[in-house]
Each structure stands twice: as structure tokens, then as C-alpha cells.
Short mmCIF file of C-alpha atoms and ligand atoms in Angstrom, two decimals:
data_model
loop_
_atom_site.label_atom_id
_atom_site.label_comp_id
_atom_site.label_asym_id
_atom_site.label_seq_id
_atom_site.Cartn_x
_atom_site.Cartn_y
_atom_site.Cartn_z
CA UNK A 160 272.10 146.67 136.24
CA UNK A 161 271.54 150.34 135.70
CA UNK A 162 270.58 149.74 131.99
CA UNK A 163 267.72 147.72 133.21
CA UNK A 164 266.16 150.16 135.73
CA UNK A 165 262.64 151.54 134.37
CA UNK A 166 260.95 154.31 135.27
CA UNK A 167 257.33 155.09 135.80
CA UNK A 168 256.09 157.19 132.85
CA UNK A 169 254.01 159.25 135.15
CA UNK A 170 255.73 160.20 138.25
CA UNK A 171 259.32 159.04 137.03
CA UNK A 172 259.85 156.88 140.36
CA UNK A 173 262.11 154.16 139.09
CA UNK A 174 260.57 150.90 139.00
CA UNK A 175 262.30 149.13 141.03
CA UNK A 176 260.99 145.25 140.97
CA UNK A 177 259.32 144.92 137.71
CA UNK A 178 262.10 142.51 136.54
CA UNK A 179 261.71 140.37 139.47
CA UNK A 180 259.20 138.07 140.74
CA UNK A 181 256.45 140.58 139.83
CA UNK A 182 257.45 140.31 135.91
CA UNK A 183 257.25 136.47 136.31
CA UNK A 184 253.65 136.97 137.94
CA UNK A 185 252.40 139.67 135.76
CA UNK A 186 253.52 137.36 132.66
CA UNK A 187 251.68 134.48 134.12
CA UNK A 188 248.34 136.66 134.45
CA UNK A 189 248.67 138.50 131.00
CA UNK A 190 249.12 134.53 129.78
CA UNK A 191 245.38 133.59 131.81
CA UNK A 192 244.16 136.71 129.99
CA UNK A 193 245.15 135.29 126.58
CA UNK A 194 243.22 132.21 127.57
CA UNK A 195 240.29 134.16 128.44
CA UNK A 196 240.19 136.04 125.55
CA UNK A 197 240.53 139.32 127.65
CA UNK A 198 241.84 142.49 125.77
CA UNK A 199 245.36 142.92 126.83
CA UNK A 200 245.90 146.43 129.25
CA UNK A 201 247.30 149.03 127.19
CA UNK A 202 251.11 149.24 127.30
CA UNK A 203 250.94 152.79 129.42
CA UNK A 204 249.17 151.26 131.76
CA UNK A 205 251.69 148.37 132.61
CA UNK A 206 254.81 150.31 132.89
CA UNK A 207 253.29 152.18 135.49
CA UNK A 208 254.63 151.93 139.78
CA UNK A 209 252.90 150.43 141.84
CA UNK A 210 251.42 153.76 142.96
CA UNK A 211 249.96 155.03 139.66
CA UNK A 212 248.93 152.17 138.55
CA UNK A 213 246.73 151.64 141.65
CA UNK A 214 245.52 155.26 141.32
CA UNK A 215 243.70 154.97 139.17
CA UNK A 216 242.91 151.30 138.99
CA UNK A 217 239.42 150.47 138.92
CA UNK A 218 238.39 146.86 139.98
CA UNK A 219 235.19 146.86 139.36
CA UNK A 220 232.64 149.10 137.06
CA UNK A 221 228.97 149.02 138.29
CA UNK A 222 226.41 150.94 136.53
CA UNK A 223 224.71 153.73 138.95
CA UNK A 224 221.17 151.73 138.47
CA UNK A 225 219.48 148.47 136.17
CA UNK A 226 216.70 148.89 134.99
CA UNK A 227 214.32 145.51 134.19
CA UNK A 228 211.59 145.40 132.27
CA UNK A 229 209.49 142.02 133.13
CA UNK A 230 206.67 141.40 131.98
CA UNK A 231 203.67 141.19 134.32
CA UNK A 232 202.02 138.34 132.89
CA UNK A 233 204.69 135.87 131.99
CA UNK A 234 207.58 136.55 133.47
CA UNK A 235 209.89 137.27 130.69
CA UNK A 236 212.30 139.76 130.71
CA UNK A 237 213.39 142.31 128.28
CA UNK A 238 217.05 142.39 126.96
CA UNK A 239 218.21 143.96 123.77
CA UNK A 240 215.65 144.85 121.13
CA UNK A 241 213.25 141.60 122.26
CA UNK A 242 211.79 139.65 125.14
CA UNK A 243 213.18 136.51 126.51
CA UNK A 244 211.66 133.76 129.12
CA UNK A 245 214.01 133.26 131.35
CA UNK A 246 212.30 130.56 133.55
CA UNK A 247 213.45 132.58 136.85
CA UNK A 248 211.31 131.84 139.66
CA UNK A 249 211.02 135.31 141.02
CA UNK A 250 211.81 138.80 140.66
CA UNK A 251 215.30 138.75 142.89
CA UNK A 252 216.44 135.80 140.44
CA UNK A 253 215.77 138.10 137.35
CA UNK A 254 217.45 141.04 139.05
CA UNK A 255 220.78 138.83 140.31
CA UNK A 256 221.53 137.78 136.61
CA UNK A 257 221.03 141.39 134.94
CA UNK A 258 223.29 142.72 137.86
CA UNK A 259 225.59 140.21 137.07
CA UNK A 260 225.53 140.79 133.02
CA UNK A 261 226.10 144.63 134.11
CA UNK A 262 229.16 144.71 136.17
CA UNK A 263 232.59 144.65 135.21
CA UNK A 264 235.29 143.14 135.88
CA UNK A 265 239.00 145.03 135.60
CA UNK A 266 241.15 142.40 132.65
CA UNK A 267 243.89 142.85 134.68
CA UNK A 268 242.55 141.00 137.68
CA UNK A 269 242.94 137.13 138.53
CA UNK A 270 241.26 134.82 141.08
CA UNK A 271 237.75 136.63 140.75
CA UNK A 272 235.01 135.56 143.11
CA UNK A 273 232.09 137.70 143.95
CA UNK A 274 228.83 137.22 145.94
CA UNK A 275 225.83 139.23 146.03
CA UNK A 276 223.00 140.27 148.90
CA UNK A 277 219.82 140.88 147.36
CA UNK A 278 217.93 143.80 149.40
CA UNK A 279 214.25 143.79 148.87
CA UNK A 280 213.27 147.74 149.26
CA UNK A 281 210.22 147.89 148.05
CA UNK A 282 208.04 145.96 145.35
CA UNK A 283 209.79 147.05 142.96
CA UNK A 284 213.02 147.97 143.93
CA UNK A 285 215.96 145.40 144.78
CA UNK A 286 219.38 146.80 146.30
CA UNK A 287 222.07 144.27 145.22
CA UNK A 288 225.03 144.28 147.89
CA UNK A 289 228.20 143.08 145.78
CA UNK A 290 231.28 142.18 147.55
CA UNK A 291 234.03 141.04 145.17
CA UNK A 292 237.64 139.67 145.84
CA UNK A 293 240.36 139.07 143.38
CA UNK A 294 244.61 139.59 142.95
CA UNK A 295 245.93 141.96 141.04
CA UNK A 296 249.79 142.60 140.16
CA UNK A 297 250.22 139.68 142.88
CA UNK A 298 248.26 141.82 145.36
CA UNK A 299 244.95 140.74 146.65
CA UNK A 300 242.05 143.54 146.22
CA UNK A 301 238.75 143.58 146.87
CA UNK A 302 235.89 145.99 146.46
CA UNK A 303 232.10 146.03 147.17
CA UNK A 304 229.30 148.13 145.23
CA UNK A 305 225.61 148.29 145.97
CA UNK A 306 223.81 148.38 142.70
CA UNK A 307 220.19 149.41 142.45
CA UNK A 308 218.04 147.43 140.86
CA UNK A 309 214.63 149.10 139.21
CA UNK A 310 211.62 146.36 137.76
CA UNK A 311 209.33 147.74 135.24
CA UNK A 312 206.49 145.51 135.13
CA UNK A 313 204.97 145.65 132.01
CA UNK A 314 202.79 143.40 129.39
CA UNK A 315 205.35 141.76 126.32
CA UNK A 316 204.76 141.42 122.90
CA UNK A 317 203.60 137.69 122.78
CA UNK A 318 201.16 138.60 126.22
CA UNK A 319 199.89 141.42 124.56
CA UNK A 320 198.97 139.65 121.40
CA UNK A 321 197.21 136.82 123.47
CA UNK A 322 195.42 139.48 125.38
CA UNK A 323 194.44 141.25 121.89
CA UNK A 324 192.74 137.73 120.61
CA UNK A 325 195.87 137.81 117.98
CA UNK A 326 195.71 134.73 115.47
CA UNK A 327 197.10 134.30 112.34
CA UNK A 328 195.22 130.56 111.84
CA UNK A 329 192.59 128.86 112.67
CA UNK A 330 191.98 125.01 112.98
CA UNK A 331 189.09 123.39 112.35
CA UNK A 332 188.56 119.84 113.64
CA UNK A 333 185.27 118.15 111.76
CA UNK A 334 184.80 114.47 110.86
CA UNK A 335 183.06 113.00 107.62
CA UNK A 336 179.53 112.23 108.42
CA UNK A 337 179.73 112.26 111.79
CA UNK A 338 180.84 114.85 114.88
CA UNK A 339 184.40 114.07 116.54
CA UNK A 340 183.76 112.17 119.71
CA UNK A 341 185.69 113.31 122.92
CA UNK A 342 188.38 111.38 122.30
CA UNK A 343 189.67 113.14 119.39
CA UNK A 344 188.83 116.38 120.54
CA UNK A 345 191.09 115.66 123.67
CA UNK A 346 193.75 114.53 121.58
CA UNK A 347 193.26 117.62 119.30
CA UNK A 348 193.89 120.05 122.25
CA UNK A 349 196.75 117.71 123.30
CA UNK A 350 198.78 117.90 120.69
CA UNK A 351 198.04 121.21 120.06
CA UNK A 352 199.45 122.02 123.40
CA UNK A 353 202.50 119.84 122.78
CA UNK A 354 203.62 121.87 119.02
CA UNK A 355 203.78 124.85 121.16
CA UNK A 356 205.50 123.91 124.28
CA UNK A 357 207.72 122.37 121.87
CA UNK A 358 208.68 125.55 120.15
CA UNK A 359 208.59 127.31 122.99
CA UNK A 360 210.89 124.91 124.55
CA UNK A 361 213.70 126.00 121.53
CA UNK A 362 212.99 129.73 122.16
CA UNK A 363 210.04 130.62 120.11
CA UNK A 364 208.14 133.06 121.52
CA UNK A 365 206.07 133.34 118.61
CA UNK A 366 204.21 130.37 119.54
CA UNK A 367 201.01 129.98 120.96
CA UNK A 368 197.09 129.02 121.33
CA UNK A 369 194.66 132.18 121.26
CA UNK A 370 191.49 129.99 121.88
CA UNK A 371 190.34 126.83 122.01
CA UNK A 372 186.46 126.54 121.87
CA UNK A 373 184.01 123.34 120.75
CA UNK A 374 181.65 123.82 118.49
CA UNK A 375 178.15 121.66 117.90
CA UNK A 376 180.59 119.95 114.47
CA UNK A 377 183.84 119.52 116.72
CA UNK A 378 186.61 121.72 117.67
CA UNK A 379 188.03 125.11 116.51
CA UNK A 380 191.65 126.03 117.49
CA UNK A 381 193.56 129.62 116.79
CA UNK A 382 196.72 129.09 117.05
CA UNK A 383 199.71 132.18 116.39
CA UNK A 384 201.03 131.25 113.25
CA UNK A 385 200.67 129.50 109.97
CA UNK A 386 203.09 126.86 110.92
CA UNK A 387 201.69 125.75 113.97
CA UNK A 388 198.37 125.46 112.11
CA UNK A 389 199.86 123.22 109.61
CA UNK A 390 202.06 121.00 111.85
CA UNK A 391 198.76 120.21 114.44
CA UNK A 392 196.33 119.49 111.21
CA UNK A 393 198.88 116.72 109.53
CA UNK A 394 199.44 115.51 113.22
CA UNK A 395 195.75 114.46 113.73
CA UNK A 396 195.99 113.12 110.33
CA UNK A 397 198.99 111.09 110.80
CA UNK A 398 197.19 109.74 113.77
CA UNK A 399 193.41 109.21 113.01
CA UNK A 400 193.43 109.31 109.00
CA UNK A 401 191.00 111.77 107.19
CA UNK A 402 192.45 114.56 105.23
CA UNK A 403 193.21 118.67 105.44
CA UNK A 404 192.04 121.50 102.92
CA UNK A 405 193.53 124.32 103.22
CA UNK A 406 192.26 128.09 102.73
CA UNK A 407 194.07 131.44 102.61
CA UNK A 408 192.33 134.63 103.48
CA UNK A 409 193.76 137.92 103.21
CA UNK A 410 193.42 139.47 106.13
CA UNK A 411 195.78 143.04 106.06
CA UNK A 412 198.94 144.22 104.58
CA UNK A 413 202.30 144.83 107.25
CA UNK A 414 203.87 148.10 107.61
CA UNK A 415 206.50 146.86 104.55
CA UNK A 416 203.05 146.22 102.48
CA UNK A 417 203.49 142.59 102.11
CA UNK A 418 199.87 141.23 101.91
CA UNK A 419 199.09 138.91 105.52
CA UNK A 420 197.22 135.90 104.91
CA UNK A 421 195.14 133.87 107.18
CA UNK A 422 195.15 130.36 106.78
CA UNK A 423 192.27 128.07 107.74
CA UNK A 424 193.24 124.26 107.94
CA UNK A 425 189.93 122.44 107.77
CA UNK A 426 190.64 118.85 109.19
CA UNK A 427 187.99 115.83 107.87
CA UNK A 428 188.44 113.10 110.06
CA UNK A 429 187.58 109.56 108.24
CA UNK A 430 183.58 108.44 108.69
CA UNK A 431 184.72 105.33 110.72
CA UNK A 432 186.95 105.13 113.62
CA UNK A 433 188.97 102.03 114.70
CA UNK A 434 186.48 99.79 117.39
CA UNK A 435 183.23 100.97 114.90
CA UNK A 436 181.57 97.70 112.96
CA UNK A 437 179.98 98.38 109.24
CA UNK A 438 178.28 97.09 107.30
CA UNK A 439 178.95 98.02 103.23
CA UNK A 440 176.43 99.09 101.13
CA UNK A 441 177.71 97.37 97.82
CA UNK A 442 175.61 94.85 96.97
CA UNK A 443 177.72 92.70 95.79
CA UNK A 444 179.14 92.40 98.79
CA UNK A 445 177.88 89.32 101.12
CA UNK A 446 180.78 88.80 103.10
CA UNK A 447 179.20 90.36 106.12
CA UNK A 448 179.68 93.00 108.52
CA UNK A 449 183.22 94.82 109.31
CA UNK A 450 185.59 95.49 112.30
CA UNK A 451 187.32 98.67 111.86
CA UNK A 452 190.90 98.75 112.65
CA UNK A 453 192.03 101.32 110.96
CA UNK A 454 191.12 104.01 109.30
CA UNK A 455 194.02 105.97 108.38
CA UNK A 456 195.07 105.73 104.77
CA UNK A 457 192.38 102.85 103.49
CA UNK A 458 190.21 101.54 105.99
CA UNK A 459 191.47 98.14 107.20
CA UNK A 460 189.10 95.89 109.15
CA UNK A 461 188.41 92.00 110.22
CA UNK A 462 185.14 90.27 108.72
CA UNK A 463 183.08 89.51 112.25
CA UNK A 464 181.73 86.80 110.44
CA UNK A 465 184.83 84.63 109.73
CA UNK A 466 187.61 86.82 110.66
CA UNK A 467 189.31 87.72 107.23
CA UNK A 468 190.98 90.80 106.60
CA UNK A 469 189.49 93.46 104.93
CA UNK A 470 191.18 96.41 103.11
CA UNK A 471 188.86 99.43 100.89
CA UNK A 472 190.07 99.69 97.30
CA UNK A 473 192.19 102.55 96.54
CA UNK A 474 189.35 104.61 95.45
CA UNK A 475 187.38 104.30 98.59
CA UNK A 476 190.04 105.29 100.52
CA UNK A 477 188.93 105.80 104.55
CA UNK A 478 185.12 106.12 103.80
CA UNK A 479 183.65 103.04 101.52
CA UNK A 480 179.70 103.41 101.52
CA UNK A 481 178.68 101.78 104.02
CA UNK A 482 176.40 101.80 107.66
CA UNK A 483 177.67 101.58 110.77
CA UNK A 484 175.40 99.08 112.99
CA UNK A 485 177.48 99.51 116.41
CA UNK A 486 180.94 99.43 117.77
CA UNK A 487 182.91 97.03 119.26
CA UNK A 488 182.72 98.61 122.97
CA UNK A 489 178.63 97.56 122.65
CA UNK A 490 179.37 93.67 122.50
CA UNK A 491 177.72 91.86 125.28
CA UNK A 492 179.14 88.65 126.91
CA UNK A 493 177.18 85.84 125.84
CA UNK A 494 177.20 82.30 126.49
CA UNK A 495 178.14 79.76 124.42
CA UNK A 496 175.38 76.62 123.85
CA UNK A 497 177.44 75.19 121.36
CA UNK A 498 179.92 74.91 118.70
CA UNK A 499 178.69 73.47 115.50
CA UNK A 500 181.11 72.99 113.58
CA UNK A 501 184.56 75.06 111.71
CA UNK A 502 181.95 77.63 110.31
CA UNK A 503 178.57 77.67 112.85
CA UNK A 504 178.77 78.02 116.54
CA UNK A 505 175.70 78.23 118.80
CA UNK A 506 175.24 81.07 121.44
CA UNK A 507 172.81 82.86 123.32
CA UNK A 508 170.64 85.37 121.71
CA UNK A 509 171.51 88.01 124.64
CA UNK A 510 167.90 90.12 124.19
CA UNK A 511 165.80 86.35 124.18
CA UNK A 512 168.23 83.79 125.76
CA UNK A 513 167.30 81.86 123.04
CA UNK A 514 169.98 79.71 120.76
CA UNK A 515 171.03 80.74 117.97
CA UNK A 516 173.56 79.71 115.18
CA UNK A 517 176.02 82.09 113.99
CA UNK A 518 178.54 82.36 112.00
CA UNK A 519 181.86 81.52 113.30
CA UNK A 520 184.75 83.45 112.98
CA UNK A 521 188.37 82.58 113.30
CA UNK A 522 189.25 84.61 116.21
CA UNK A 523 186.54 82.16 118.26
CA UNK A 524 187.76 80.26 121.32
CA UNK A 525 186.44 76.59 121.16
CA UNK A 526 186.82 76.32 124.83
CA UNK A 527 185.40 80.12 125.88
CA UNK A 528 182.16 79.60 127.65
CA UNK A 529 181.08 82.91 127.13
CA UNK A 530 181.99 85.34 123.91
CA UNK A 531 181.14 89.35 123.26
CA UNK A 532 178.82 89.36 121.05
CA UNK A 533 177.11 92.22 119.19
CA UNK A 534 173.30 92.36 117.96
CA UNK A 535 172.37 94.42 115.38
CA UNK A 536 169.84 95.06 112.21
CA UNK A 537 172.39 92.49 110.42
CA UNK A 538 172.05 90.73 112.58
CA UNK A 539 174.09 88.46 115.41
CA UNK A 540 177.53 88.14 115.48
CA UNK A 541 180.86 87.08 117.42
CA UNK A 542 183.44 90.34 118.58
CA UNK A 543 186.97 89.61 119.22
CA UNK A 544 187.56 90.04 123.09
CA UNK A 545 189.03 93.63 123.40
CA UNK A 546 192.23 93.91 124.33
CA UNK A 547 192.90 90.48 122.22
CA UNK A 548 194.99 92.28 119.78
ZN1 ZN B 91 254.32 156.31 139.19
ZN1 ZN B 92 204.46 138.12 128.67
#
């Protein structure tokens, strides 16, 4: 029995129940630190009594004072070298989880559990009341600490840029021949907003829309970076047709001298949009007007005159000479006199109420008493209902 007696290194008090239940517990806790990938206390500090050991034991370490920086505008919060949005919904949120990422914890303890008491002081000052509870060396401990916490509101790096007009792009949103209508303008902003809330969403804070202004031709966008420039321009091309140019300009060199360009995406939406009806200018083409359905990649239409598809050649692409005599929004309901026969159907001349024979396409209901109908310098002729496809 003797030979197994330790003694405390410090004050030489033997140790008397370090091989009993304690060395069973403190086994049990070094094997949760393992787990926890916790340091393991140095050796010294083990074979210590009871007494020393608690001496000097220090549950928790709490800094003297935490210092935020927030920014003003945004909310985001400065940790390490760079700024961060934390999505905290005030101030006292912020200052909880810096608190928390300051204090310390002694390895040696088991069964933590803390709470805090946020103390508004003033407007810039939060007291955090800490009260923690834990077992060490099978005794139960407990300590509280009152950290102050400091906020510096100030303006980041991403605010500061937005509030300096920064851009690195611009995008311009035009269409062939004509001026974007409202629709694609909308849809421009739209999905301009959606690339950066995106990218934002996965941490970029790099991302975002310096101005967004209309101009008499359409829209002009500048945007934070090259890559957001590029990723809206194909987008509205992908969804409306047309094509992008790009342009660099050198704008400056960075502080390693690496020459900063800025790049202009100039977006040419197609001459026709989906809902327009044309008319081509080839002679040689009698097969009357067009329904535009789409005018991404070729334009693809419906003849109004007997309902055949219609596809440009290659070469035309999205913008085949032609005129545009209306759209399909300025058909007016007609009625119906009479149908003729598989090619001619009678209907009401909607300006003179008069009868008139037109041409009749396939998409024509035999037993509609009235049709949309659309009057132009081609002439008369029978829309598909909306909505029928
Ligand atoms: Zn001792
Ligand atoms: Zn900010």
C-alpha cells in the first residue's frame, strides 16, 4: 500500500485518494477530452492535491473588454483581417456571440453550461453578465464574469465602395431596332438582383449593384465585378435571345501594378419579341404575315394566315428583314358571319362591321362565334386566342 502513496509535487501532502474513485473519474473526463479534441492538462498539473490544484485553477478566462467593430450601414461585423454579415438582428445579438467566441473554458472541466445577461449601458456599450457551471475533478464549480462589451460603429469595405459609386462593370441593356419595353427592363433589374443575393447568399461580399438607372435606349446597370456583369448579360440572353459584345477598358493599375480593366457588356436584345406579328420583307415571300413565338436563337413563329410554322434560316438568325404591323395583345374580338370553307372564313371587319373573307388558319374554331382578330396595312387576319398555347 505504501508503494502506491503519491505525493503532491508542490506542497508534498500525500495524495491520498488519487487511486480511488477520483482516478476512475478523472480517467473518464481525460477520455471526454480525447473526444473533444481538448489538449490534455500537463502532467504537473494532474499530480497535484486537491489544494494546489484548485489554487491555482482557473475555470474560466474572460478577456478584460471586446471590442466590435459593426458596421453602421449593414450590419456586418468585423472578425479577423475581413468583414462578415452575420444576419444578427441587433447589436446585443452581435455582442453575445463575440463574448461567447472570447471566453474560455478550463480543458479540464466537464458538464459545461453557461448563460449570459446582456446589460445595455449605453449605446454603445453592452455589459455581458456570465454565470457558468461545470464539474471538475468530480467537484462541481462554478464561476461568473462580467465582460464588457465596446461597438465601434463604423462604414465596411463593401459599404464604403457602394457609397464611393465603386464599379468595376457596367451593363448595358439595348434592343435591335427598337427600345426595351418595361417588361424586359423589369426582368433586367430582377435578375440582376437575384446574381447578387445569390452570391451573397454563399458569402460573397464582393457582390453588388452600384446603380441602376434607365436611359431614353433602355437600361444601364453597374454592377461590382466582372463576373456579375457577365453572368446577368448571358441570363437575359438565355431568356429573351439577342446577343452580348463585350468591351474592356483600362481603367487603373492595383497597388501590385496589375493593369484593372473595366468591362462593358453591351446586351442587343432581338428586333421582335414573342406576341409581335411581321410581316417579311423578302419578296419572294407570299405566305403572309407572322406570329412571333420566339425569338431566342432563330425566330420561330405561326403563319396567321394558315397557321404553319415558321422558322428564319440560319443566317437570319433572331432579326429576318421584316415590318412589324402589330402584336398579338392588339387583336380585337370579332364576330364570325361565316365559315367558307377549309381555307376562307367570313368575319366582321371590326373598323366597318362589314364582311369580309379571310384567310383561314388552322388554329380557327368552326364553332367560335367570335375570334381576335388583328387589322393592319396587310391587311385582316385571324389571332390565336391568347392563352391558347
Ligand atoms: Zn499540494
Ligand atoms: Zn457595410
Amino acid at each position: 500500500m505504501a508503494d502506491s502513496r503519491a505525493f503532491c509535487p508542490r506542497c508534498g501532502d500525500p495524495i491520498a485518494d488519487r487511486s480511488g474513485s477520483d482516478a476512475t473519474e478523472s480517467a473518464a473526463s481525460s477520455g471526454d477530452a480525447d473526444e473533444r479534441g481538448i489538449r490534455e492538462p500537463a502532467a504537473g498539473d494532474t499530480d497535484l492535491c486537491r489544494a494546489c490544484y484548485f489554487d491555482d485553477f482557473e475555470f474560466v478566462n474572460a478577456p478584460q473588454q471586446v471590442d466590435v467593430r459593426v458596421c453602421a450601414r449593414c450590419g456586418a461585423v468585423h472578425r479577423g483581417q475581413r468583414w462578415v454579415d452575420v444576419g444578427a438582428e441587433d447589436y446585443t445579438d452581435v455582442a453575445i456571440e463575440e463574448v461567447s467566441d472570447a471566453l474560455g473554458v478550463h480543458v479540464d472541466a466537464a458538464d459545461v453550461a453557461w448563460q449570459v445577461e446582456p446589460e445595455q449601458v449605453d449605446e454603445n456599450t453592452i455589459r455581458m453578465h456570465c454565470y457558468f457551471t461545470g464539474v471538475v475533478r468530480g467537484e462541481p464549480v462554478e464561476e461568473q464574469v462580467t465582460v464588457p462589451v465596446r461597438i465601434a460603429r463604423q462604414t465596411c469595405t463593401r459599404c464604403g465602395r457602394i457609397a464611393g459609386d465603386y464599379y468595376a462593370s457596367i451593363v448595358q441593356i439595348r434592343a435591335e431596332d427598337r427600345t426595351p419595353v418595361p417588361e424586359e427592363i423589369d426582368r433586367a433589374k430582377a435578375i440582376a438582383n437575384d446574381i447578387v443575393a445569390e452570391m451573397e447568399a454563399t458569402g460573397d461580399r464582393n457582390a453588388f449593384i452600384t446603380e441602376l438607372s434607365e436611359t431614353p435606349d433602355g437600361l444601364n446597370m453597374k454592377v461590382s465585378t466582372n463576373k456579375i456583369g457577365k453572368k446577368i448579360s448571358n441570363k437575359m440572353v438565355e431568356e429573351f435571345g439577342g446577343t452580348v459584345n463585350d468591351a474592356e477598358t483600362l481603367v487603373t493599375e492595383d497597388e501590385d501594378g496589375n493593369e484593372v480593366y473595366r468591362v462593358t457588356f453591351a446586351v442587343r436584345l432581338p428586333p421582335y419579341r414573342p406576341g409581335d406579328v411581321i410581316e417579311l420583307e423578302d419578296d419572294a415571300d407570299d405566305d403572309g404575315p407572322i406570329l412571333v413565338r420566339s425569338a431566342r436563337g432563330n425566330l420561330k413563329g405561326t403563319r396567321v394566315t394558315t397557321g404553319d410554322h415558321y422558322e428564319a434560316d440560319y443566317e437570319e438568325g433572331n432579326s429576318p428583314d421584316a415590318r412589324k404591323l402589330g402584336e398579338l395583345d392588339d387583336g380585337v374580338e370579332t364576330t364570325v358571319v361565316t365559315v367558307e370553307d377549309e381555307n376562307a372564313v367570313q368575319v366582321l371587319d371590326p373598323e366597318t362591321y362589314q364582311a369580309k373573307t379571310v384567310a383561314r388558319p388552322d388554329y380557327f374554331d368552326p364553332d367560335a362565334e367570335t375570334v381576335p382578330v388583328l387589322k393592319s396595312r396587310a391587311g385582316l387576319h385571324v389571332l390565336p386566342d391568347e392563352g391558347d398555347d
